[in-house]
GROMACS .gro file of C-alpha atoms in nm:
model
  117
    1MET     CA    1   0.000   0.000   0.000
    2ASP     CA    2   0.144   0.337  -0.093
    3ALA     CA    3   0.151   0.636   0.142
    4MET     CA    4  -0.155   0.802  -0.017
    5GLN     CA    5  -0.370   0.490   0.021
    6THR     CA    6  -0.257   0.448   0.380
    7ALA     CA    7  -0.349   0.808   0.458
    8LEU     CA    8  -0.693   0.768   0.298
    9VAL     CA    9  -0.761   0.448   0.491
   10GLY     CA   10  -0.661   0.625   0.812
   11ILE     CA   11  -0.889   0.920   0.738
   12ASP     CA   12  -1.178   0.691   0.646
   13SER     CA   13  -1.142   0.498   0.973
   14LEU     CA   14  -1.136   0.824   1.170
   15ILE     CA   15  -1.458   0.934   1.000
   16HIS     CA   16  -1.615   0.600   1.094
   17ALA     CA   17  -1.495   0.624   1.452
   18THR     CA   18  -1.647   0.968   1.503
   19GLY     CA   19  -1.991   0.842   1.409
   20HIS     CA   20  -2.040   1.085   1.121
   21PRO     CA   21  -2.192   0.925   0.814
   22HIS     CA   22  -1.960   0.855   0.525
   23PRO     CA   23  -2.047   1.072   0.222
   24THR     CA   24  -2.129   0.761   0.016
   25ALA     CA   25  -2.298   0.571   0.299
   26PRO     CA   26  -2.618   0.391   0.210
   27ALA     CA   27  -2.943   0.556   0.312
   28LEU     CA   28  -3.188   0.361   0.526
   29GLY     CA   29  -3.546   0.438   0.425
   30SER     CA   30  -3.741   0.653   0.664
   31THR     CA   31  -3.604   0.473   0.968
   32ASP     CA   32  -3.511   0.683   1.263
   33VAL     CA   33  -3.144   0.585   1.258
   34GLN     CA   34  -3.083   0.744   1.595
   35ALA     CA   35  -3.357   0.529   1.750
   36LEU     CA   36  -3.194   0.220   1.601
   37ARG     CA   37  -2.855   0.323   1.739
   38ASP     CA   38  -3.015   0.384   2.080
   39ASP     CA   39  -3.179   0.041   2.077
   40VAL     CA   40  -2.850  -0.129   1.990
   41ARG     CA   41  -2.658   0.069   2.253
   42GLU     CA   42  -2.918  -0.002   2.524
   43ALA     CA   43  -2.927  -0.373   2.434
   44ILE     CA   44  -2.547  -0.390   2.471
   45VAL     CA   45  -2.567  -0.225   2.813
   46ALA     CA   46  -2.847  -0.462   2.918
   47ILE     CA   47  -2.637  -0.765   2.824
   48TYR     CA   48  -2.343  -0.633   3.026
   49CYS     CA   49  -2.580  -0.593   3.324
   50ASP     CA   50  -2.721  -0.948   3.283
   51HIS     CA   51  -3.062  -0.815   3.181
   52ASP     CA   52  -3.115  -1.042   2.883
   53GLU     CA   53  -3.493  -0.988   2.873
   54GLN     CA   54  -3.445  -0.612   2.851
   55ALA     CA   55  -3.187  -0.664   2.575
   56ALA     CA   56  -3.434  -0.885   2.388
   57ARG     CA   57  -3.701  -0.612   2.411
   58ARG     CA   58  -3.461  -0.350   2.270
   59VAL     CA   59  -3.355  -0.585   1.989
   60GLY     CA   60  -3.722  -0.657   1.919
   61HIS     CA   61  -3.792  -0.284   1.891
   62ALA     CA   62  -3.496  -0.241   1.654
   63ARG     CA   63  -3.626  -0.528   1.440
   64TRP     CA   64  -3.968  -0.364   1.429
   65LEU     CA   65  -3.816  -0.031   1.321
   66LEU     CA   66  -3.625  -0.203   1.042
   67ARG     CA   67  -3.933  -0.394   0.919
   68GLU     CA   68  -4.144  -0.077   0.917
   69SER     CA   69  -3.891   0.114   0.710
   70ALA     CA   70  -3.791  -0.146   0.453
   71GLY     CA   71  -3.450  -0.156   0.619
   72ALA     CA   72  -3.467  -0.534   0.627
   73GLY     CA   73  -3.182  -0.685   0.432
   74SER     CA   74  -2.938  -0.413   0.530
   75LEU     CA   75  -2.616  -0.516   0.699
   76SER     CA   76  -2.733  -0.380   1.034
   77SER     CA   77  -3.057  -0.576   0.995
   78VAL     CA   78  -2.866  -0.901   0.945
   79HIS     CA   79  -2.666  -0.844   1.263
   80ILE     CA   80  -2.975  -0.745   1.463
   81GLU     CA   81  -3.151  -1.063   1.349
   82GLU     CA   82  -2.844  -1.262   1.452
   83ALA     CA   83  -2.849  -1.095   1.795
   84ALA     CA   84  -3.218  -1.181   1.836
   85PHE     CA   85  -3.145  -1.545   1.752
   86HIS     CA   86  -2.862  -1.565   2.006
   87LEU     CA   87  -3.076  -1.404   2.276
   88ARG     CA   88  -3.353  -1.659   2.212
   89GLN     CA   89  -3.093  -1.935   2.248
   90HIS     CA   90  -2.967  -1.780   2.576
   91HIS     CA   91  -2.625  -1.695   2.430
   92PRO     CA   92  -2.586  -1.332   2.538
   93TRP     CA   93  -2.216  -1.298   2.456
   94GLU     CA   94  -2.270  -1.408   2.096
   95ALA     CA   95  -2.561  -1.162   2.082
   96LEU     CA   96  -2.327  -0.894   2.214
   97SER     CA   97  -2.085  -0.955   1.927
   98ALA     CA   98  -2.366  -0.930   1.673
   99LEU     CA   99  -2.493  -0.608   1.834
  100ARG     CA  100  -2.147  -0.453   1.816
  101LEU     CA  101  -2.135  -0.532   1.444
  102ALA     CA  102  -2.486  -0.388   1.402
  103GLY     CA  103  -2.374  -0.071   1.581
  104ASP     CA  104  -2.074  -0.041   1.349
  105ALA     CA  105  -2.298  -0.091   1.045
  106LEU     CA  106  -2.537   0.178   1.173
  107LEU     CA  107  -2.251   0.426   1.200
  108ALA     CA  108  -2.208   0.398   0.825
  109VAL     CA  109  -2.577   0.462   0.755
  110GLN     CA  110  -2.726   0.801   0.692
  111PRO     CA  111  -3.096   0.888   0.691
  112LEU     CA  112  -3.261   0.910   0.350
  113SER     CA  113  -3.373   1.268   0.411
  114GLY     CA  114  -3.009   1.375   0.439
  115GLU     CA  115  -3.045   1.488   0.801
  116ARG     CA  116  -2.750   1.436   1.026
  117SER     CA  117  -2.813   1.197   1.310
   0.00000   0.00000   0.00000
């Protein structure tokens, strides 16, 4: 990798880490992206606190938001579905991994209306 590519990769990862949407990030219907991010964040906290039922409720709400907005099939949707599966199987740490990936995928999403979240 040449120096220019390395610099661009570094800048792109900094943009991702700050939570600002990437200029070419996919849009996610009319979904309230901030509500999805909140659900994922709260589900992660609930798992850390051994409140698996609360985590399952937050994941269920996130799934509902995605279904209502035609966000199903997005990368974040796949990870949220995986988290729901693991919570049903009583595997909270696997669900936690899936929720972290969903949170990362949601950082790359921007609302369709162009609003900043």
